[in-house]
Amino acid sequence: MNEIRTVTHAENVKLSEDGASVVIIDQTQLPNRVEYLTLNRAEDCFDAIATLKVRGAPAIGIFAGYALYVLARQFQNLPYEEFAQKVHEVKEYLNSSRPTAVNLSWVLNRMEGVVRDNAELPVPEIVERLHEECVKIHQEDINMCRKISEYGLSLLHDGDGILTHCNAGPLATSRYGTALGPILLGTERGMKFHVFADETRPLLQGARLTSFELQKAGVDVTLICDNMASIVMKNGWVNACFVGCDRIAANGDFANKIGTSGVAILAKYYGIPFYTLGPTSTIDLNCPTGEDIKIELRDPEEIKEKFYREPMALKEVKCYNPAFDVTDHTLVTGIVTEKGICRPPYTESLRKLFE
Ligand code: MRU
């Protein structure tokens, strides 16, 4: 398997062979360099999430699971109470690295639950249970992506044009991805699609990651600037929009990369079906509507300077840089999960998934 194929087949987050570190592909270096980082300090793990070296809601979750295990190993000589306290502190710290994707807290809570539920065991055995849990979380994600890909593929036809925003492929998850999963699976089965990848300003996940993954997988992909989505839809080149999600509220509103709601509004105008695809771990029934989702604000430097040879705006110019927006449930044709495709009314169809 060559280096590029490895990238699209999701060796993007894994444990080192000795289990003492978590190893990631530094996504900020793609598509020009495939660089691996070996992390075993809490600050470096925090930084990897905050600076998007590892990114995409499910991949952040998988990473956080491995990171918590790696860090917990370092406390395994402590008595239980102190061990549990240290794990709790690290958990809270990692959880504060990015606020919007629910997968982060979902995984960290699950890992801390293992520490609580096995309090009667010797600490090294609890650490072993943590190891089992983080490997299980990763495996579950691989299985979920595969199922999401199958359900998503049932919505597509050979020859379809698909527009996607940001990156919800293997790099953002495990194998296949969510929004890109049906496209990659269908391509493996000999189907042909034409994908329009929004470049996704300001951090260019669509250009740097989505067009990279699809091109390397042999998919016919065309990169467009975000403001070109309307014209490709008007030209009749888009049969469906497939995007990922970072948090889905109980009523079907969902947060995803900034610009997603604009794509959904355009799709509604042009009568194009608009789907979000994500695992049930991205659904947050404790969040009644999109109004309750916390939106991450990022450094203005990302708009003014990053990726430019010199600044493209005066230093004193104000910038507003929300990393995500919320798409209203009324714009969503369906929510594709590993348990099936939810249709409106989402308050009912999403709740049923957990019954
Ligand atoms: O800021 P990012 O790059 O982490 O944002 C990622 C997205 O918005 C993805 O669409 C989402 O996390 C789903 S990934 C399967």
XYZ file of C-alpha atoms and ligand atoms in Angstrom:
370
model
C 0.000 0.000 0.000
C 1.635 3.270 -1.012
C 1.665 6.374 1.171
C -1.275 8.070 -0.508
C -3.429 4.956 -0.431
C -2.629 4.700 3.267
C -3.950 8.231 3.720
C -7.289 7.453 2.086
C -7.530 4.220 4.068
C -7.421 5.988 7.337
C -4.208 5.337 9.137
C -4.800 8.940 10.143
C -5.172 8.168 13.865
C -3.626 5.155 15.590
C -1.691 4.004 18.636
C 2.067 3.616 18.420
C 3.260 0.007 18.544
C 4.279 0.272 22.204
C 0.932 1.922 23.038
C 2.680 4.850 24.723
C 1.768 7.461 22.094
C -0.946 8.360 19.674
C 0.181 8.793 16.094
C -1.607 11.065 13.627
C -1.159 12.364 10.123
C -0.703 16.116 10.488
C -3.647 17.262 8.358
C -2.355 20.837 8.263
C 0.503 19.644 6.017
C -1.736 18.003 3.410
C -1.811 17.778 0.437
C 1.846 18.660 0.037
C 3.433 16.508 2.736
C 2.355 13.348 4.553
C 3.857 13.896 7.992
C 3.187 11.800 11.070
C 3.194 13.191 14.614
C 3.786 11.024 17.689
C 2.062 12.551 20.701
C 2.174 11.625 24.381
C 1.877 14.931 26.270
C -1.505 16.408 27.189
C -0.519 19.853 25.824
C 0.461 18.388 22.452
C -2.786 16.422 22.238
C -4.760 19.579 23.063
C -2.806 21.530 20.447
C -3.331 18.833 17.793
C -7.117 19.232 18.134
C -7.136 23.021 18.547
C -4.907 23.651 15.520
C -6.714 21.068 13.351
C -3.759 18.739 12.962
C -6.457 16.177 13.643
C -9.940 17.309 12.665
C -13.383 16.160 11.595
C -15.850 15.291 14.344
C -15.426 11.468 14.402
C -11.621 11.631 13.976
C -11.402 14.072 16.892
C -13.378 11.567 18.961
C -11.192 8.601 17.974
C -8.085 10.660 18.701
C -9.387 11.783 22.094
C -10.047 8.158 23.082
C -6.477 7.112 22.251
C -5.048 10.260 23.840
C -6.889 9.673 27.108
C -5.598 6.105 27.227
C -2.005 7.197 26.480
C -2.165 9.817 29.232
C -3.906 7.514 31.731
C -1.049 4.995 31.330
C 1.259 7.639 32.727
C -0.739 7.663 35.995
C -1.074 3.914 36.438
C 1.161 3.734 39.504
C -1.115 6.048 41.472
C -3.756 4.831 43.953
C -7.278 4.723 42.446
C -8.596 8.035 43.828
C -5.596 9.991 42.556
C -5.617 8.143 39.245
C -9.307 8.887 38.699
C -8.775 12.547 39.581
C -5.863 12.891 37.124
C -7.865 11.216 34.347
C -10.750 13.576 35.075
C -8.484 16.631 34.836
C -6.987 15.496 31.530
C -10.452 14.707 30.216
C -11.740 18.197 31.052
C -8.635 19.738 29.520
C -8.939 17.867 26.212
C -12.676 18.542 26.150
C -11.994 22.285 26.195
C -9.918 22.153 22.985
C -12.874 22.609 20.590
C -16.497 23.217 21.593
C -18.746 22.370 18.631
C -18.311 18.687 17.688
C -20.160 16.554 20.240
C -18.074 13.459 19.406
C -15.223 14.829 21.532
C -17.165 14.947 24.795
C -19.076 11.788 23.863
C -15.839 9.770 23.649
C -14.198 11.396 26.673
C -17.263 10.736 28.848
C -17.333 7.145 27.639
C -13.665 6.690 28.538
C -14.131 8.229 31.986
C -17.120 5.916 32.497
C -14.707 2.960 32.178
C -12.605 4.369 35.020
C -15.712 4.821 37.200
C -17.306 1.469 36.365
C -14.157 -0.514 37.158
C -13.194 1.202 40.405
C -12.818 -2.160 42.176
C -10.031 -3.305 39.800
C -6.299 -2.617 40.284
C -5.390 0.574 38.378
C -3.200 -1.169 35.705
C -6.220 -3.344 34.851
C -8.402 -0.243 34.533
C -5.811 1.114 32.111
C -6.092 -2.127 30.140
C -9.887 -1.630 29.989
C -9.273 1.902 28.696
C -7.121 0.419 25.962
C -9.898 -1.972 24.966
C -12.421 0.862 24.972
C -10.492 3.219 22.700
C -9.768 0.432 20.212
C -13.487 -0.432 20.303
C -14.464 3.192 19.660
C -12.227 3.227 16.578
C -13.596 -0.087 15.312
C -17.164 1.091 15.860
C -16.449 4.176 13.778
C -15.130 2.035 10.921
C -18.322 -0.048 11.041
C -20.557 3.035 11.286
C -18.873 4.706 8.312
C -19.381 1.579 6.254
C -23.104 1.450 7.109
C -23.546 5.187 6.492
C -21.835 4.699 3.129
C -24.285 1.931 2.193
C -27.348 3.977 3.210
C -25.971 7.074 1.482
C -25.244 5.123 -1.691
C -28.891 4.064 -1.846
C -29.689 7.758 -2.485
C -27.348 8.055 -5.487
C -27.486 6.963 -9.120
C -24.662 6.152 -11.477
C -23.527 9.364 -13.164
C -24.829 11.705 -10.438
C -23.232 15.068 -9.714
C -22.705 15.645 -5.976
C -21.675 18.801 -4.205
C -19.878 18.567 -0.865
C -18.527 21.119 1.581
C -15.504 20.876 3.890
C -14.117 17.374 4.430
C -16.094 14.408 5.701
C -13.953 11.682 4.183
C -11.561 9.079 5.614
C -9.268 11.740 7.084
C -12.150 13.144 9.131
C -13.282 9.732 10.379
C -11.948 6.248 9.861
C -12.406 4.238 6.673
C -14.660 5.712 3.894
C -15.843 8.729 5.880
C -19.429 9.937 6.149
C -20.372 12.374 3.351
C -17.651 10.993 1.064
C -18.318 7.376 2.092
C -21.113 6.662 -0.427
C -19.022 8.198 -3.204
C -15.942 6.123 -2.342
C -17.982 2.942 -1.869
C -19.888 3.447 -5.139
C -16.623 4.128 -6.965
C -15.203 0.858 -5.616
C -18.247 -0.849 -7.120
C -17.628 0.674 -10.520
C -20.104 3.566 -10.349
C -19.166 6.969 -11.732
C -19.893 10.243 -9.979
C -18.867 13.794 -10.556
C -18.105 15.616 -7.327
C -17.893 19.370 -6.810
C -15.766 20.080 -3.751
C -16.199 23.529 -2.195
C -12.737 24.773 -1.277
C -14.081 25.761 2.196
C -12.642 29.094 3.238
C -10.788 29.978 5.369
C -9.017 26.704 6.213
C -9.459 25.053 2.809
C -10.436 21.580 4.006
C -12.252 21.041 0.684
C -9.222 21.973 -1.400
C -6.528 20.445 0.778
C -8.294 17.288 1.922
C -11.496 16.460 0.007
C -10.162 17.011 -3.511
C -6.990 15.171 -2.444
C -8.857 12.133 -1.104
C -11.232 11.917 -4.072
C -8.570 12.465 -6.709
C -6.372 9.776 -5.181
C -9.342 7.407 -5.047
C -9.970 7.904 -8.769
C -13.177 9.937 -8.380
C -13.944 12.639 -10.958
C -13.660 15.726 -8.718
C -13.781 19.423 -9.552
C -12.652 21.962 -6.993
C -14.699 25.164 -6.819
C -14.524 28.281 -4.652
C -17.339 28.418 -2.110
C -19.054 31.242 -3.998
C -19.355 29.080 -7.135
C -21.827 26.611 -5.652
C -24.786 28.569 -7.010
C -23.627 28.530 -10.615
C -22.868 24.795 -10.692
C -26.318 24.137 -9.231
C -27.947 26.520 -11.732
C -26.117 24.736 -14.561
C -27.895 21.536 -13.545
C -24.671 19.747 -12.603
C -25.661 18.824 -9.039
C -28.154 16.035 -8.257
C -27.551 15.960 -4.512
C -25.590 17.716 -1.769
C -23.829 15.494 0.792
C -22.203 17.108 3.839
C -20.968 15.970 7.246
C -22.061 17.236 10.659
C -20.483 18.154 13.986
C -23.583 18.178 16.177
C -27.190 17.398 15.324
C -29.816 18.899 17.615
C -32.979 17.013 18.593
C -35.065 18.922 16.014
C -32.676 18.146 13.113
C -30.871 21.500 13.032
C -27.178 20.721 12.708
C -23.798 22.413 12.981
C -21.228 21.819 10.290
C -18.357 23.743 8.724
C -19.023 27.412 8.105
C -20.768 27.811 4.758
C -22.838 24.635 4.988
C -26.091 26.514 5.681
C -25.509 28.618 2.556
C -25.193 25.448 0.477
C -28.460 24.167 1.985
C -30.275 27.423 1.187
C -29.049 27.299 -2.417
C -30.020 23.640 -2.729
C -33.558 24.464 -1.563
C -33.772 27.290 -4.123
C -32.682 25.020 -6.975
C -34.771 22.041 -5.773
C -31.749 19.812 -5.090
C -31.925 17.244 -2.248
C -29.622 18.123 0.637
C -28.409 15.417 3.045
C -26.197 15.397 6.092
C -24.448 12.148 6.957
C -23.055 11.292 10.375
C -22.945 8.617 13.086
C -25.542 8.609 15.850
C -22.730 9.747 18.193
C -23.085 13.147 16.468
C -26.727 13.433 17.540
C -27.146 15.388 20.759
C -30.695 14.945 22.063
C -29.764 17.181 25.001
C -29.549 20.017 22.502
C -33.162 20.914 21.637
C -32.366 23.150 18.621
C -29.437 24.636 16.726
C -29.720 27.719 18.944
C -28.234 25.627 21.746
C -25.104 24.604 19.829
C -21.968 26.473 20.828
C -20.162 27.808 17.761
C -16.383 27.985 17.879
C -14.837 31.368 16.997
C -11.325 31.203 15.575
C -8.348 33.484 15.084
C -8.886 36.293 12.493
C -5.392 35.524 11.195
C -6.918 32.513 9.430
C -8.882 34.871 7.179
C -6.305 37.593 6.680
C -2.978 35.799 6.467
C -3.036 32.030 6.540
C -2.263 30.489 3.150
C -1.272 33.875 1.674
C 2.324 34.899 1.015
C 1.557 38.282 2.614
C -1.436 39.620 4.571
C -4.516 40.279 2.427
C -6.091 42.821 4.770
C -4.822 45.579 7.011
C -3.787 44.437 10.471
C -6.393 46.729 12.066
C -9.313 45.365 9.989
C -11.791 43.454 12.146
C -12.660 39.871 11.203
C -15.467 37.581 12.257
C -14.358 33.966 11.960
C -16.959 31.425 13.124
C -15.756 27.885 12.362
C -19.263 26.442 11.981
C -22.808 27.458 11.161
C -26.151 25.862 11.844
C -28.314 24.555 9.016
C -32.013 24.747 9.739
C -33.803 21.385 9.747
C -36.368 22.694 7.228
C -33.612 22.684 4.592
C -32.574 19.074 5.225
C -33.993 16.319 2.982
C -32.622 13.534 5.168
C -30.119 12.656 7.891
C -28.129 9.542 7.038
C -26.873 7.556 10.044
C -25.501 4.055 10.545
C -28.974 3.038 11.726
C -30.792 4.299 8.651
C -32.019 7.473 6.959
C -34.062 9.843 9.114
C -36.735 11.953 7.433
C -38.780 14.862 8.801
C -40.202 15.362 11.330
C -36.747 14.918 12.873
C -37.911 15.356 16.451
C -39.576 11.957 16.023
C -37.229 10.177 13.608
C -34.071 11.079 15.548
C -35.583 10.090 18.905
C -36.616 6.710 17.469
C -32.958 5.915 16.729
C -32.276 5.753 20.464
C -35.325 3.734 21.501
O -13.130 22.367 11.516
P -13.178 20.962 11.007
O -12.300 20.761 9.810
O -12.958 19.952 12.089
O -14.681 20.806 10.514
C -15.073 19.546 10.029
C -16.471 19.509 9.527
O -17.203 20.465 9.578
C -16.935 18.158 9.050
O -17.892 18.289 8.048
C -17.558 17.399 10.242
O -16.692 17.384 11.319
C -17.921 16.016 9.882
S -16.540 14.992 9.559
C -17.139 13.471 9.215
